[in-house]
N, CA and C atoms as an extended XYZ file, in Angstrom:
372
Properties=species:S:1:pos:R:3:atomname:S:1:resname:S:1:resid:I:1 pbc="F F F"
N         7.247       42.513       49.189 N   ILE     1
C         6.141       43.418       48.955 CA  ILE     1
C         5.834       43.546       47.452 C   ILE     1
N         6.844       43.432       46.621 N   ILE     2
C         6.619       43.541       45.169 CA  ILE     2
C         5.751       42.381       44.696 C   ILE     2
N         6.016       41.191       45.218 N   ARG     3
C         5.188       40.030       44.851 CA  ARG     3
C         3.726       40.274       45.197 C   ARG     3
N         3.459       40.820       46.366 N   LYS     4
C         2.076       41.084       46.780 CA  LYS     4
C         1.421       42.095       45.844 C   LYS     4
N         2.130       43.137       45.472 N   VAL     5
C         1.589       44.152       44.564 CA  VAL     5
C         1.253       43.509       43.220 C   VAL     5
N         2.156       42.718       42.696 N   ILE     6
C         1.927       42.045       41.405 CA  ILE     6
C         0.753       41.090       41.519 C   ILE     6
N         0.730       40.274       42.575 N   ARG     7
C        -0.368       39.328       42.780 CA  ARG     7
C        -1.708       40.050       42.900 C   ARG     7
N        -1.752       41.121       43.666 N   ASP     8
C        -2.998       41.877       43.816 CA  ASP     8
C        -3.449       42.474       42.493 C   ASP     8
N        -2.503       42.952       41.702 N   ARG     9
C        -2.856       43.526       40.389 CA  ARG     9
C        -3.433       42.442       39.473 C   ARG     9
N        -2.821       41.261       39.457 N   ILE    10
C        -3.325       40.152       38.638 CA  ILE    10
C        -4.716       39.749       39.106 C   ILE    10
N        -4.897       39.591       40.404 N   PHE    11
C        -6.205       39.203       40.929 CA  PHE    11
C        -7.273       40.246       40.635 C   PHE    11
N        -6.909       41.518       40.667 N   SER    12
C        -7.896       42.560       40.381 CA  SER    12
C        -8.359       42.484       38.932 C   SER    12
N        -7.508       42.042       38.036 N   GLU    13
C        -7.885       41.913       36.620 CA  GLU    13
C        -8.712       40.649       36.370 C   GLU    13
N        -8.636       39.681       37.255 N   LEU    14
C        -9.391       38.440       37.079 CA  LEU    14
C       -10.860       38.601       37.447 C   LEU    14
N       -11.198       39.663       38.122 N   ILE    15
C       -12.587       39.934       38.478 CA  ILE    15
C       -13.290       40.490       37.239 C   ILE    15
N       -14.415       39.882       36.875 N   VAL    16
C       -15.157       40.336       35.700 CA  VAL    16
C       -15.837       41.655       36.035 C   VAL    16
N       -15.414       42.697       35.346 N   ASP    17
C       -15.933       44.036       35.590 CA  ASP    17
C       -15.982       44.771       34.253 C   ASP    17
N       -17.110       45.406       33.973 N   GLU    18
C       -17.263       46.110       32.693 CA  GLU    18
C       -16.185       47.167       32.477 C   GLU    18
N       -15.627       47.678       33.549 N   LYS    19
C       -14.606       48.724       33.428 CA  LYS    19
C       -13.196       48.141       33.417 C   LYS    19
N       -13.079       46.827       33.614 N   GLY    20
C       -11.764       46.203       33.666 CA  GLY    20
C       -11.097       46.125       32.298 C   GLY    20
N        -9.757       46.097       32.327 N   ASP    21
C        -8.983       46.046       31.086 CA  ASP    21
C        -9.232       44.765       30.291 C   ASP    21
N        -9.571       43.698       30.966 N   LEU    22
C        -9.731       42.404       30.284 CA  LEU    22
C       -11.178       42.051       29.962 C   LEU    22
N       -12.108       42.964       30.253 N   PHE    23
C       -13.524       42.657       30.059 CA  PHE    23
C       -13.829       42.268       28.618 C   PHE    23
N       -13.357       43.039       27.655 N   GLU    24
C       -13.644       42.740       26.248 CA  GLU    24
C       -13.028       41.412       25.822 C   GLU    24
N       -11.849       41.093       26.332 N   LEU    25
C       -11.233       39.787       26.028 CA  LEU    25
C       -12.069       38.651       26.605 C   LEU    25
N       -12.661       38.879       27.762 N   TRP    26
C       -13.522       37.863       28.376 CA  TRP    26
C       -14.832       37.746       27.600 C   TRP    26
N       -15.398       38.909       27.207 N   ARG    27
C       -16.688       38.909       26.515 CA  ARG    27
C       -16.579       38.303       25.117 C   ARG    27
N       -15.539       38.631       24.395 N   GLU    28
C       -15.320       38.085       23.052 CA  GLU    28
C       -13.886       37.605       22.946 C   GLU    28
N       -13.627       36.369       23.388 N   PRO    29
C       -12.254       35.853       23.356 CA  PRO    29
C       -11.702       35.863       21.921 C   PRO    29
N       -10.450       36.281       21.761 N   PRO    30
C        -9.857       36.344       20.424 CA  PRO    30
C        -9.350       34.988       19.922 C   PRO    30
N        -9.731       33.948       20.588 N   ILE    31
C        -9.290       32.600       20.227 CA  ILE    31
C       -10.391       31.931       19.413 C   ILE    31
N       -10.031       31.340       18.286 N   ASN    32
C       -11.000       30.657       17.424 CA  ASN    32
C       -10.560       29.208       17.229 C   ASN    32
N       -11.004       28.309       18.130 N   PRO    33
C       -10.613       26.910       17.995 CA  PRO    33
C       -11.050       26.332       16.647 C   PRO    33
N       -10.282       25.399       16.152 N   ILE    34
C       -10.598       24.683       14.920 CA  ILE    34
C       -11.094       23.295       15.304 C   ILE    34
N       -12.239       22.908       14.757 N   MET    35
C       -12.815       21.593       15.034 CA  MET    35
C       -12.790       20.779       13.737 C   MET    35
N       -12.253       19.574       13.816 N   LYS    36
C       -12.217       18.679       12.660 CA  LYS    36
C       -13.074       17.458       12.963 C   LYS    36
N       -14.028       17.179       12.068 N   VAL    37
C       -14.997       16.107       12.277 CA  VAL    37
C       -14.929       15.142       11.102 C   VAL    37
N       -15.013       13.868       11.400 N   TYR    38
C       -15.135       12.833       10.370 CA  TYR    38
C       -16.515       12.206       10.525 C   TYR    38
N       -17.191       11.962        9.428 N   VAL    39
C       -18.507       11.327        9.463 CA  VAL    39
C       -18.508       10.142        8.510 C   VAL    39
N       -19.520        9.302        8.645 N   PHE    40
C       -19.693        8.169        7.744 CA  PHE    40
C       -20.889        8.433        6.849 C   PHE    40
N       -20.641        8.477        5.567 N   ASN    41
C       -21.669        8.719        4.572 CA  ASN    41
C       -22.220        7.379        4.085 C   ASN    41
N       -23.543        7.210        4.103 N   ILE    42
C       -24.174        5.993        3.580 CA  ILE    42
C       -24.188        6.102        2.057 C   ILE    42
N       -23.605        5.104        1.387 N   THR    43
C       -23.487        5.173       -0.075 CA  THR    43
C       -24.557        4.371       -0.805 C   THR    43
N       -25.290        3.524       -0.115 N   ASN    44
C       -26.303        2.693       -0.786 CA  ASN    44
C       -27.667        2.768       -0.088 C   ASN    44
N       -28.095        3.964        0.261 N   LEU    45
C       -29.323        4.134        1.039 CA  LEU    45
C       -30.542        3.572        0.315 C   LEU    45
N       -30.722        3.905       -0.963 N   ASP    46
C       -31.901        3.433       -1.701 CA  ASP    46
C       -31.937        1.910       -1.771 C   ASP    46
N       -30.799        1.280       -2.064 N   GLU    47
C       -30.750       -0.183       -2.124 CA  GLU    47
C       -31.054       -0.800       -0.764 C   GLU    47
N       -30.553       -0.162        0.291 N   TRP    48
C       -30.782       -0.686        1.637 CA  TRP    48
C       -32.267       -0.606        1.995 C   TRP    48
N       -32.906        0.528        1.661 N   ILE    49
C       -34.333        0.690        1.969 CA  ILE    49
C       -35.156       -0.337        1.198 C   ILE    49
N       -34.832       -0.558       -0.057 N   GLU    50
C       -35.580       -1.507       -0.886 CA  GLU    50
C       -35.261       -2.958       -0.543 C   GLU    50
N       -34.164       -3.187        0.154 N   GLY    51
C       -33.722       -4.559        0.424 CA  GLY    51
C       -34.411       -5.239        1.582 C   GLY    51
N       -35.266       -4.556        2.312 N   ASN    52
C       -36.015       -5.134        3.438 CA  ASN    52
C       -35.122       -5.913        4.396 C   ASN    52
N       -33.993       -5.335        4.735 N   GLY    53
C       -33.113       -5.972        5.708 CA  GLY    53
C       -32.157       -6.987        5.116 C   GLY    53
N       -32.207       -7.226        3.834 N   LYS    54
C       -31.319       -8.210        3.207 CA  LYS    54
C       -30.038       -7.573        2.670 C   LYS    54
N       -30.024       -6.261        2.594 N   VAL    55
C       -28.860       -5.541        2.083 CA  VAL    55
C       -28.196       -4.813        3.241 C   VAL    55
N       -26.879       -4.937        3.333 N   ARG    56
C       -26.143       -4.244        4.397 CA  ARG    56
C       -25.818       -2.825        3.961 C   ARG    56
N       -25.842       -1.927        4.916 N   LEU    57
C       -25.444       -0.553        4.632 CA  LEU    57
C       -23.969       -0.503        4.256 C   LEU    57
N       -23.658        0.332        3.279 N   LYS    58
C       -22.272        0.593        2.920 CA  LYS    58
C       -21.990        2.036        3.294 C   LYS    58
N       -20.886        2.233        3.973 N   VAL    59
C       -20.519        3.583        4.394 CA  VAL    59
C       -19.090        3.885        3.972 C   VAL    59
N       -18.845        5.167        3.783 N   GLU    60
C       -17.477        5.617        3.540 CA  GLU    60
C       -17.187        6.780        4.471 C   GLU    60
N       -15.961        6.833        4.967 N   GLU    61
C       -15.565        7.922        5.845 CA  GLU    61
C       -15.360        9.185        5.014 C   GLU    61
N       -15.905       10.282        5.498 N   VAL    62
C       -15.771       11.569        4.830 CA  VAL    62
C       -15.155       12.542        5.827 C   VAL    62
N       -14.183       13.290        5.368 N   GLY    63
C       -13.611       14.300        6.243 CA  GLY    63
C       -12.153       14.526        5.962 C   GLY    63
N       -11.571       15.382        6.726 N   PRO    64
C       -12.213       16.077        7.836 CA  PRO    64
C       -13.123       17.211        7.349 C   PRO    64
N       -14.210       17.417        8.068 N   LEU    65
C       -15.040       18.598        7.888 CA  LEU    65
C       -14.520       19.591        8.923 C   LEU    65
N       -13.985       20.695        8.465 N   VAL    66
C       -13.257       21.611        9.337 CA  VAL    66
C       -14.096       22.864        9.593 C   VAL    66
N       -14.226       23.210       10.870 N   TYR    67
C       -15.006       24.383       11.269 CA  TYR    67
C       -14.187       25.257       12.208 C   TYR    67
N       -14.348       26.551       12.060 N   ARG    68
C       -13.749       27.512       12.977 CA  ARG    68
C       -14.846       27.946       13.938 C   ARG    68
N       -14.517       27.884       15.214 N   GLU    69
C       -15.498       28.187       16.254 CA  GLU    69
C       -15.256       29.606       16.791 C   GLU    69
N       -16.318       30.372       16.913 N   THR    70
C       -16.243       31.717       17.487 CA  THR    70
C       -17.216       31.775       18.659 C   THR    70
N       -16.754       32.321       19.774 N   TRP    71
C       -17.592       32.424       20.970 CA  TRP    71
C       -17.765       33.883       21.349 C   TRP    71
N       -18.894       34.193       21.927 N   TRP    72
C       -19.088       35.480       22.573 CA  TRP    72
C       -20.211       35.348       23.592 C   TRP    72
N       -20.219       36.265       24.516 N   LYS    73
C       -21.203       36.236       25.598 CA  LYS    73
C       -22.239       37.333       25.373 C   LYS    73
N       -23.499       37.012       25.651 N   THR    74
C       -24.584       37.979       25.527 CA  THR    74
C       -25.383       37.993       26.823 C   THR    74
N       -26.280       38.941       26.922 N   HIS    75
C       -27.159       39.075       28.100 CA  HIS    75
C       -26.347       39.042       29.401 C   HIS    75
N       -25.271       39.791       29.423 N   ILE    76
C       -24.393       39.830       30.605 CA  ILE    76
C       -25.059       40.682       31.672 C   ILE    76
N       -25.221       40.078       32.856 N   GLU    77
C       -25.850       40.779       33.981 CA  GLU    77
C       -24.969       40.645       35.215 C   GLU    77
N       -24.713       41.765       35.847 N   PHE    78
C       -23.925       41.793       37.070 CA  PHE    78
C       -24.881       41.860       38.249 C   PHE    78
N       -24.801       40.877       39.119 N   GLU    79
C       -25.679       40.796       40.290 CA  GLU    79
C       -25.066       41.573       41.454 C   GLU    79
N       -25.906       41.996       42.378 N   ASP    80
C       -25.422       42.705       43.565 CA  ASP    80
C       -24.493       41.826       44.397 C   ASP    80
N       -24.691       40.519       44.315 N   SER    81
C       -23.871       39.581       45.088 CA  SER    81
C       -22.466       39.434       44.519 C   SER    81
N       -22.226       40.000       43.336 N   GLY    82
C       -20.913       39.850       42.699 CA  GLY    82
C       -20.907       38.784       41.618 C   GLY    82
N       -21.996       38.013       41.541 N   ASP    83
C       -22.097       36.994       40.504 CA  ASP    83
C       -22.360       37.638       39.151 C   ASP    83
N       -21.948       36.967       38.111 N   VAL    84
C       -22.191       37.429       36.748 CA  VAL    84
C       -22.920       36.309       36.020 C   VAL    84
N       -24.031       36.657       35.371 N   SER    85
C       -24.737       35.659       34.562 CA  SER    85
C       -24.681       36.112       33.107 C   SER    85
N       -24.676       35.123       32.197 N   TYR    86
C       -24.590       35.440       30.776 CA  TYR    86
C       -24.977       34.207       29.966 C   TYR    86
N       -25.257       34.444       28.708 N   ASP    87
C       -25.451       33.352       27.751 CA  ASP    87
C       -24.237       33.340       26.847 C   ASP    87
N       -23.797       32.143       26.500 N   ILE    88
C       -22.665       32.036       25.585 CA  ILE    88
C       -23.177       31.594       24.221 C   ILE    88
N       -22.707       32.251       23.185 N   VAL    89
C       -23.086       31.929       21.812 CA  VAL    89
C       -21.865       31.337       21.136 C   VAL    89
N       -22.074       30.226       20.428 N   LYS    90
C       -20.990       29.594       19.681 CA  LYS    90
C       -21.408       29.498       18.226 C   LYS    90
N       -20.569       30.012       17.367 N   LYS    91
C       -20.842       29.981       15.933 CA  LYS    91
C       -19.776       29.118       15.265 C   LYS    91
N       -20.219       28.208       14.408 N   PHE    92
C       -19.309       27.324       13.689 CA  PHE    92
C       -19.326       27.706       12.211 C   PHE    92
N       -18.185       28.140       11.707 N   GLU    93
C       -18.082       28.520       10.305 CA  GLU    93
C       -17.192       27.512        9.582 C   GLU    93
N       -17.642       27.000        8.435 N   PRO    94
C       -16.817       26.036        7.705 CA  PRO    94
C       -15.547       26.689        7.154 C   PRO    94
N       -14.469       25.938        7.222 N   VAL    95
C       -13.203       26.356        6.615 CA  VAL    95
C       -13.078       25.528        5.339 C   VAL    95
N       -13.695       26.023        4.261 N   LEU    96
C       -13.877       25.225        3.052 CA  LEU    96
C       -12.569       24.827        2.390 C   LEU    96
N       -11.529       25.639        2.486 N   ASP    97
C       -10.268       25.261        1.840 CA  ASP    97
C        -9.560       24.114        2.557 C   ASP    97
N       -10.041       23.734        3.741 N   GLU    98
C        -9.480       22.588        4.465 CA  GLU    98
C       -10.458       21.416        4.534 C   GLU    98
N       -11.646       21.572        3.934 N   PHE    99
C       -12.654       20.511        3.958 CA  PHE    99
C       -12.149       19.284        3.205 C   PHE    99
N       -12.485       18.108        3.727 N   GLY   100
C       -12.113       16.850        3.094 CA  GLY   100
C       -13.100       16.424        2.029 C   GLY   100
N       -14.032       17.288        1.645 N   CYS   101
C       -14.989       16.995        0.575 CA  CYS   101
C       -15.515       18.310        0.028 C   CYS   101
N       -16.292       18.227       -1.018 N   ASP   102
C       -16.915       19.417       -1.601 CA  ASP   102
C       -17.868       20.025       -0.569 C   ASP   102
N       -17.823       21.341       -0.402 N   GLY   103
C       -18.676       22.013        0.579 CA  GLY   103
C       -20.157       21.862        0.305 C   GLY   103
N       -20.529       21.542       -0.952 N   ASP   104
C       -21.942       21.361       -1.311 CA  ASP   104
C       -22.352       19.894       -1.343 C   ASP   104
N       -21.476       18.992       -0.940 N   ALA   105
C       -21.768       17.558       -1.000 CA  ALA   105
C       -22.925       17.193       -0.076 C   ALA   105
N       -23.772       16.274       -0.532 N   LEU   106
C       -24.865       15.752        0.285 CA  LEU   106
C       -24.343       14.515        1.015 C   LEU   106
N       -24.390       14.558        2.318 N   ILE   107
C       -23.885       13.456        3.143 CA  ILE   107
C       -25.047       12.888        3.938 C   ILE   107
N       -25.245       11.576        3.833 N   THR   108
C       -26.295       10.891        4.584 CA  THR   108
C       -25.618       10.092        5.690 C   THR   108
N       -25.927       10.425        6.932 N   VAL   109
C       -25.291        9.748        8.059 CA  VAL   109
C       -26.292        8.835        8.758 C   VAL   109
N       -25.808        7.703        9.277 N   PRO   110
C       -26.720        6.813       10.005 CA  PRO   110
C       -27.150        7.435       11.334 C   PRO   110
N       -28.388        7.134       11.714 N   ASN   111
C       -28.925        7.572       12.995 CA  ASN   111
C       -28.593        6.464       14.009 C   ASN   111
N       -27.445        6.581       14.635 N   ILE   112
C       -26.933        5.529       15.521 CA  ILE   112
C       -27.900        5.226       16.675 C   ILE   112
N       -28.464        6.227       17.371 N   PRO   113
C       -29.406        5.893       18.446 CA  PRO   113
C       -30.616        5.099       17.937 C   PRO   113
N       -31.134        5.447       16.753 N   LEU   114
C       -32.266        4.712       16.195 CA  LEU   114
C       -31.874        3.266       15.905 C   LEU   114
N       -30.720        3.067       15.271 N   PHE   115
C       -30.266        1.708       14.962 CA  PHE   115
C       -30.039        0.897       16.228 C   PHE   115
N       -29.472        1.531       17.257 N   SER   116
C       -29.228        0.822       18.521 CA  SER   116
C       -30.538        0.394       19.166 C   SER   116
N       -31.516        1.316       19.193 N   GLY   117
C       -32.824        0.981       19.760 CA  GLY   117
C       -33.523       -0.111       18.992 C   GLY   117
N       -33.465       -0.061       17.659 N   ALA   118
C       -34.093       -1.086       16.827 CA  ALA   118
C       -33.429       -2.441       17.050 C   ALA   118
N       -32.115       -2.444       17.186 N   ALA   119
C       -31.390       -3.713       17.407 CA  ALA   119
C       -31.791       -4.322       18.746 C   ALA   119
N       -31.999       -3.503       19.760 N   ARG   120
C       -32.413       -4.017       21.064 CA  ARG   120
C       -33.823       -4.589       21.006 C   ARG   120
N       -34.700       -3.927       20.235 N   MET   121
C       -36.082       -4.385       20.145 CA  MET   121
C       -36.179       -5.727       19.409 C   MET   121
N       -35.287       -5.985       18.490 N   VAL   122
C       -35.294       -7.250       17.764 CA  VAL   122
C       -35.064       -8.410       18.725 C   VAL   122
N       -34.231       -8.202       19.725 N   ASN   123
C       -33.903       -9.259       20.684 CA  ASN   123
C       -34.955       -9.436       21.767 C   ASN   123
N       -35.960       -8.577       21.812 N   GLU   124
C       -36.982       -8.692       22.863 CA  GLU   124
C       -38.195       -9.439       22.370 C   GLU   124
């Protein structure tokens, strides 16, 4: 019987309810994932543009670019059916002391979908 009481108590807390003890934790989780991204910076863009296809792009890896992610839910609506609808907001804040480059650096990245489409059109 103790197991059933414990299980029922846990299940009752899993239901999203504005009056529940865990509602605020669900609405604004206290977890802030860290995202690390590496990008390729084009180092010879002007020469490449002027080269009319005769100059190859030169790239260098930059990173990690480190961001802390914060989530929260807005427009929370409780339906009569028991369903809950909401919008989730995600905010990415740079963690500049862990950045792999200057936070004000200008980075030019290749547009991979554009290059892929252009390469396919050349063969047609």
